[in-house]
Amino acid sequence: MLASADTDIRAIERFLYREAALLDEARWEEWLALYTDDCFYWVPSVMGQKDPVETVSLYAEDRMRMEMRIIRVTHPRAFSSDMPVRMSHVVGNVMIDPDGAASDGGTNPRADLVVRSTAHILEFRKEDQRMFGGIARHWLRCTGNDWKIAMKRIDLINCDAPMEGIQLFL
Amino acid sequence: MLASADTDIRAIERFLYREAALLDEARWEEWLALYTDDCFYWVPSVMGQKDPVETVSLYAEDRMRMEMRIIRVTHPRAFSSDMPVRMSHVVGNVMIDPDGAASDGGTNPRADLVVRSTAHILEFRKEDQRMFGGIARHWLRCTGNDWKIAMKRIDLINCDAPMEGIQLFL
Amino acid sequence: MLASADTDIRAIERFLYREAALLDEARWEEWLALYTDDCFYWVPSVMGQKDPVETVSLYAEDRMRMEMRIIRVTHPRAFSSDMPVRMSHVVGNVMIDPDGAASDGGTNPRADLVVRSTAHILEFRKEDQRMFGGIARHWLRCTGNDWKIAMKRIDLINCDAPMEGIQLFL
Amino acid sequence: MRYDSATIASLVEPDRVHRNLYIDPALFDLEMERIFGHAWIYVGHESQVKNPGDYVTTAIGKQPVVMSRDAQGKIHLLLNRCGHRGAKVVGDREGNVKLFRCCYHGWTFKPDGSLAGIPMASGYEDTRLDMKDPKYGMCKVPRMEIYRGFVFGSMSPTGPGLVEYLGDAATSIDNMVERAPEGRLEVVGGCFRAVFRANWKIFLENLNDTMHPMVVHESSVKAGEIWAKQHLPEGAPDPLPVRFTRNNGFPYAFWEKLTLRGHKNGHSYMGGIFPPRRTDPVFLSYVEAMEKSYGKDKTEEILSVDRHNTIYYPNVSFQSGYQQVRVIRPVSVDRTQMDVYAFKLIGAPDEFYRHTLIYSNMVNSPSSIVMTDDHEAYNRVQEGLVAQANDWISLDRDAGRDTREGDWLSSTGTSEMPMRNQYQAWARYMTQEA
Amino acid sequence: MRYDSATIASLVEPDRVHRNLYIDPALFDLEMERIFGHAWIYVGHESQVKNPGDYVTTAIGKQPVVMSRDAQGKIHLLLNRCGHRGAKVVGDREGNVKLFRCCYHGWTFKPDGSLAGIPMASGYEDTRLDMKDPKYGMCKVPRMEIYRGFVFGSMSPTGPGLVEYLGDAATSIDNMVERAPEGRLEVVGGCFRAVFRANWKIFLENLNDTMHPMVVHESSVKAGEIWAKQHLPEGAPDPLPVRFTRNNGFPYAFWEKLTLRGHKNGHSYMGGIFPPRRTDPVFLSYVEAMEKSYGKDKTEEILSVDRHNTIYYPNVSFQSGYQQVRVIRPVSVDRTQMDVYAFKLIGAPDEFYRHTLIYSNMVNSPSSIVMTDDHEAYNRVQEGLVAQANDWISLDRDAGRDTREGDWLSSTGTSEMPMRNQYQAWARYMTQEA
Amino acid sequence: MRYDSATIASLVEPDRVHRNLYIDPALFDLEMERIFGHAWIYVGHESQVKNPGDYVTTAIGKQPVVMSRDAQGKIHLLLNRCGHRGAKVVGDREGNVKLFRCCYHGWTFKPDGSLAGIPMASGYEDTRLDMKDPKYGMCKVPRMEIYRGFVFGSMSPTGPGLVEYLGDAATSIDNMVERAPEGRLEVVGGCFRAVFRANWKIFLENLNDTMHPMVVHESSVKAGEIWAKQHLPEGAPDPLPVRFTRNNGFPYAFWEKLTLRGHKNGHSYMGGIFPPRRTDPVFLSYVEAMEKSYGKDKTEEILSVDRHNTIYYPNVSFQSGYQQVRVIRPVSVDRTQMDVYAFKLIGAPDEFYRHTLIYSNMVNSPSSIVMTDDHEAYNRVQEGLVAQANDWISLDRDAGRDTREGDWLSSTGTSEMPMRNQYQAWARYMTQEA
Ligand code: FES
Ligand code: FES
Ligand code: FES
Ligand SMILES: [Fe+3]
Ligand SMILES: [Fe+3]
Ligand SMILES: [Fe+3]
C-alpha cells in the first residue's frame, strides 16, 4: 500500500522531471506533447487568485495560445530572444495534493489527480539572473500507461511584483 | 532492507514536504502541531555554532517563544507584515544523518532519528526577493504511526552576514 | 522492474546527495574519494560546448588538477579564502540519462550509466550570495557494491557570463 | 551638470532631440520637478475606491500618493507621509479604513488627510504644533480633478484645469466611457506591473509609433499567421489571439492611412487597428446591450469612433476598444514602471469582459508575446544611446508636413509627428523655471 | 548641492529639522567628514582582543579599522590599509597574529601598525620610503581612548578627551561595569549584524523615543499578553519572554513618568522599563554574588541605577540591565548597519548570562519579533520622506519645556527632547568646517 | 569635484600617485573621455570575423562596438547604435549577416555601417535626413588600424598612428605571430569573461609587478610543490600544471634578474618565467614545424625572444609563450571586466594548442587557482583605499634608478618602474583637455 503510493510518486516525479528537462532544454514540441489537447496553463497575477476570468493573469493560455507562444519563441525574428533566455528548474517537494482540485480556478479540468510541487526556477538573460519560486500544481490525466498534463498552475511568490519581461514558459 | 530504508526515507520526505508546505502557506497552527511540546527551534548566528547558550542565535526558541511568534505574526497590527512576507521552500537532498545528534548543541532532544536536508528558501517582501540556503536538520520522534519534530536546526551559509529583518520561521 | 528502477534511482540519489554534502561541508578528501583515478571534472564556458580541447573551459580538470585545487584551497595561505566561501547544493530532478553519453565531449569515460540532475548552488562569500544553476551529469562506474564518479559535467546557464572568481568545486 | 533654460531649449529641435534627454540623471531630476511636478498626472479610477474608507496607493512621478474616499464619498489624493516624523503611513496597496494610522507613533488621519488624533496630545500644548495645520496631517496633493471617473493629480497649486489640459483629446476618454451600456467603467481585480530598463519618454514615443509594429512584433505576427495557416480553413475569421498578434503585421499602406493627431499639450492619438465592429456572438450581444441603452444611432456613433492608443502627456495611454489603460511611473533615468489596468464596461455581457482580459493577457502582460518585444526595444534604445556616435536622435519622418488645425497637428499615419509634438511640450515644461 | 555653514545651520531649528538631513547624499558625506571624522566613535571592547596578537575588524564611519593588542598587551586602532599600495590588510573578522601580513606583496606590520618588514627591502635604498614613517605602516587612528574597557576612536588628532566627551553620561557605562560582581565585562561568541534601509539618525532618534513602543511593538505586546492569558494562572509572574514583549505596552502614564535626560554632547538616557530587582532564583543568586563582592549597600546602590537605553552620540547605545550594546555603522544616506553585542558579567552565575542571551535573541536579533518592527518603522520613515509634502520634520512634543541643569536637559519621559538635543549637537559638528 | 589640468597633474608624482585615481568617479569619467576616448584600444583579432558578414561585439571603454567584415573582406569598427533613434543594433555576441537590421523599425546597415535601407523611405523626402550621411548609419569608430591581425580602434579622429603608438613594443606582437609556423594566429571557440571589483589601473599595475607572485600566489605555488613532492620522483620534469603554479614561487633573485622595460607611451614588458624551450614531444614536434617553415636559425631567433606579459597601454596584455591575450573593459571606477583569449598558432601540432588551453584553464579562468588570487588582491586594494590614512600610494621601489634609452626605461626586474611609467602616460593623457 505505502509501497505502491511510493511507486506512484516516483513515477510522477519522473514525469515532472521530464517536463522540467524539456523546458530547460527548450524542446518545446516535446514539452507541449506532455499536455492534453484541452490543456490550460495558468500563472495568476494575484496571490491565491480565484479564477482566470475576472482578473488578469501572467499566463492564462489554452493550447492554441501555448502553440502561438512556441511558434513565436522559436521564430528567427523573435529578437527579444536574440540573447537567448536560459532556465534551470528544480522541481521540489513533489506531493499528491488531495485538495488540489479546489485551486483550478473554476476551469474544472478532467484529471485523475493533482500533484503539488515547489518550483525554483533560475533564469538567465543577457548578463543577469533572476529567481522565480512558488507552488506548482499539475492536473494529471492518466492516458493508457502514461500521464498527460490537463492543467498547470504556478503561484509565484512575487506574482504581483513589478516584473521585467518573461519570455518562456515557467 | 534497502527497500525498507527506501520506504522510510520516502515517508520522511513526505513529512518534511508537508512541513515546508505549511510554512509556505502560513498555516502556523498546523505547522506547530508537527512539533513536540518540548521542541526547540534553532538557527545559529555563527557557522558550526557549538550551543545556543554561550552565544547569540538568530532563533533559539522553545515552544513558548514559537507560539508567541505565531501570535504576533498573525496579529492584525503586525505592521511589519502589512506587506506580507511570502516564502518558497525547497527541501532537497533528504538523508538520514547518523552523526546528526552531534549537532544538537547540547540540548539532547529525545528523538528516534536525525534527518539532514538542504534548505533553499526564497523569500519575497515588498518588491524584493532574497535567498536563504543551508543545512537543515530535523530531530524526529516517532509517535504512534507518525513523526513529530523534537528539534530543528538550520545552518544558513550567510548566518553571520548583516541581515535585514526576518519575519517568519525558516 | 519499475520497482527496481526505482530502487536504483534511490541509491543514486543517496550517492549524489552524499557528494553534495561533502562539497557543502568542504570535506575535500572524502569528496575526491568518490571519483575514479581516471576521473574528469568539466564545466564548459560555452553553452552546449562540444569538447574541452578546442575551447576554454571554466573547469577541465583531471584528478591531478583536482588534487592541486584541493591542496590550494586547504592551504593556510589561500588568502582568497580567508573570508571562507560557503556553498549550499540542491541536487534536484535526478534522472537516469540514456543519451547522456553524447555529452562527454569526446572524453569517452568508462562508466555504467549517466545520471542527469539539476544543480542549484547558492554561494556565500564576504557579505554576498550568488546563485549558480544548470544541468549536472555524472558518469557513474559501478565498483563492487558502490559507485564512483568517472566524470562530472555541469552546464551552467550563465557559463558565458562575466563572472567573479569561483574558488571551489561546484 | 546644471541646465539653464537656454541650454534645455537647445536640446530640442523641430525634427530631432539631443541624446542627453534619455541618459542624463540631472535632466531626469528636472523632469520630475518641472513635468511631473506640474502637469496633470493620471493616478487612478474612482472604481478603485468604491466605498467610503477605501484607499489605494499610487504615485505622481516619484511622490508616493494615496487615493482615498471619505465618509461623504468624496475622493482625496494624499501624499503618503505622516505629519509627525514623516513615516510612510500606508504600507499596503489597497484596503479600507476608518482612519489611517501611522505605524510609528499612532497618529491617525481622516481619509481626507486631516489629522484626527495624537496619542497624549497634551504633550503639544503651547508648541508650534497646530492640529488644524495641514502640514501635520497627510498633505493633500495640491490639485486633484476627476474627469468621467478618471482621477488626475497635479503637484502644482496653479495651472490650467484638467478639462482645459486634456482639451478635446478628452474625446477618447468620453468614447471609452460611452462604450459601457450603463456609461460607467470599473477596474476589477489586479493589474499588471511591468518594468523596463529605459527612459520613460521612450515609452511615450512608442505608443503612436506606427512604423514599429511590423518589425518589433514580427515574431508574434508570424505566430498568429503560422498558427492560423496551420489550423484554420481558408478565409475563416481570425480568433482573437490571432487577430491580436497578426494585425501588427499589416502592410505599411495600412498604417500610412491611419489617422494621427497631436494636441498642443503633448497628447496624441492614432486610428484603430482592429475592426471596430466584430461579428462574434459576444460582440453582437454587446451591441444589443448598447442599443438598448443608447439606441441604434448613438450606438453606431459611439462604436464608429475607432482609435487605438491615445496618449495623455506625460504618463498615461488609453486604448478604448479593449478598455486598456497603461500608466507609467518613472523610476530613474533608465528605469520605468508601467501599470496596466483592464476596465469592465458596466452593462456589457460578462463574456465581453473575458475578451478584454484575453487582450490584456496576450498583449499587455509582462509575459505577453507582444509587449515583451516592445520593452526589449526600449531597453535596446537605452543601451544604444550610451554610444557617443552622434548627439542627436532623428525625428525626421514626415517632418515639415504636419498640418495644424487649432490645437491639433495632423499628419500621415506613419509620421513621427506625435514625438515631435511631445518634445515641443517637453521643452515648454522644462524651460519653466520656478 | 554643496552646503555652507549658514545653510546647514538653517536646517535645524529648536523644534524641527529639515527633511534633507535624512535624504541628501551630500549631507551624508559631510556627516562622515564632520561627525564621524571628529567625534569619539565606539569601536569595541577590550575583551574582544583578550590576548597579545588578537585582533578584530571594526569601523569608524566608513573607515575600515582593526583593533589589535600588541605583545605588551597594549591595544591599538589601525586603519585597515597597507602602507605600500593600499590593500586592505586584514580580510577576516578576527584572529590572532604575530605580524599582520599584506596579501599582495607580503609587507608585514606589528600589531601597533608599524612596518615590520618588506621583502627585498634593498629595492628601497635611497628612495623616499622610510620604514619608520608611519605612512608606510598601517596608519593609526589619530586618537584612541579606553573607558572602563570600552574602546573609542577619533579620526581627529585634536578635540576633547573621551572622559570630557562622555561627561557624566559615563555613569551608565560605570553602572554596567559595576553590575559585574568582579567589575569586569566580556564579549562572548558572535554578535548580531542587522541592516535597515534608513538613515543612521533615525535609529538614534528611536532609542529614547518613548512614544513608539506601544504602537510599533503592538503585535509583540499582544503576543506576550495573549500567550500569558492563555497559559498563565491569574497574577503569576511574567516569564522573561512575556516581560520582554508586553512591557512595551505599558500605559502612556508609565512612560510619561520615566526619567529622560539629554547631555550637551548629544548623549541621552531614559529610565528603566523592567523591574530592576527580579525575584527568580537566578537573579537572587546573582544578587548574592554581588553582595559578596560589594556588600549589601553598594549592591543596592548599583542595582537601583535603573536606566534603559543610554545613547552615546553618534554611534552607540548601552542597555545595562541586560548588558546589550548596539553599535551602528552608516553605510549610505539610506542604509545603516547595526551590530549588537551581549556582554557577560564576570562573576555572575552562568544562568544569569542565559537570561542576557534570551533578551538578545528575543529583542535584538535580526529575526526578533520586537526589533524587526523598529527597523520597519525606520524604513517607513525613509520611504515617506521621499514625499515633498513638507520640508520639516516635527520635534514639537514638549518643546519649550526642557529644563537645563549644567550639561543636562531634563524633560517628561515622553518628550522629544532627546532628538532636539541630538540635532543641536549635529548642527554644532556640521558647522565646524576645518 | 571637477578637475583642472593642474590639479590632475598634481595627483601624479614620479614615485607615488594620489589615492583619488582609484576611487573618484569624476576621474573615472574623465579617463573614459581622455584616455579611452583618445588612445588606441585593442578590440579584437581578424580571425574573429573570418568571413564576409561575420561580426563580433566588443567595446572601447564604455562605448559598445561592433567589429565586422564586409563583402570585400574589409574589416570595420562600428558603434553599436542605430542612426534612427539610437537602438543598439546588434544584440548577440557574434554572428554573420548580409545586412545589420535594427530591431525597432527595421533600418538596415551594411557591414561597413552605411545605411542600406529604410522601410517606406518616402517619408523622408524633403527632410533633413540624408541616407548618405553617416550620422544616419551605424557610425564608424573614428580610427581603426590593424597590426598583424590585431585590431585597434581610437575614438579620436586625430593622433599618432598605431605603429607609432606601439613603438617597438610591437616586437612582442611580432614574436607572438612569428611563433606560428604559418605566421598566422586564430581565436578558436569562446573566451573567458572575468569581473573584479577594482579600478582598471590596478590590473595594469599588476601585470609587470614581479614582487607579487610569490606572495599572492603562495597557495597555488604550494599546490604545485606539494603535489609534485607527493607524486613525482626526485628531479622528474614538472608537468605543465605544476610548472604553471610553482614557477610563481621562484626566489626573489630570479625575479630581480628579469628584464623589465617601459615604453614612453605607457607600454611595458617583462622577461619570461617559463623555460623558453621545453623538451616534451609536443614541443619538439612544434619546433620541427617551426624549423620547416623558418629554418633552424630563424626558429632559434624567434623562440629565444622570451617575454612574459607585455602591456599595451591602456587595455591589453599579451603573453606570447602561451598565446594569451587579456583585454579589459572598465565598467565603473571600482569594477572592471577582463576578457581572456587563447590563440591557436596556425601550423603548430594540435597537441600544442591543448597546452595553450591547459594554461588558459589553469591560469586565466574565472575559476583558476591562480588568477582568482590576483583578482582578490585587486579587490583588496579597492577596499583598502577607502581608508583615508594617507593620500598617497607608494611607487618607491627602485625609484630613481630607471635608466632611459630612447623611448625606453629599463630597470631591475623587481622595480616598480612599469607603474611609474604608466602613470606618466596617464598624466599626459589626462591633462590634454580638448
Ligand atoms: S512618524 Fe507617524 S506617528 Fe510618528
Ligand atoms: S599592497 Fe600591501 S604589500 Fe603591496
Ligand atoms: S531605432 Fe533603429 S530603426 Fe528605429
Ligand atoms: Fe508595440
Ligand atoms: Fe522599539
Ligand atoms: Fe599574479
Short mmCIF file of C-alpha atoms and ligand atoms in Angstrom, two decimals, chain D residues 206 212-213 216-217 248 370 374 378, ligand 4:
data_model
loop_
_atom_site.label_atom_id
_atom_site.label_comp_id
_atom_site.label_asym_id
_atom_site.label_seq_id
_atom_site.Cartn_x
_atom_site.Cartn_y
_atom_site.Cartn_z
CA ASN D 206 6.36 54.20 -28.93
CA HIS D 212 7.48 49.74 -35.35
CA PRO D 213 4.79 47.05 -35.10
CA VAL D 216 9.33 44.74 -33.43
CA HIS D 217 6.42 42.34 -33.33
CA ASN D 248 0.61 44.25 -36.11
CA VAL D 370 3.73 41.09 -27.89
CA ASP D 374 8.32 46.49 -27.17
CA TYR D 378 13.04 50.31 -25.33
FE FE G 4 4.44 47.68 -29.98
#
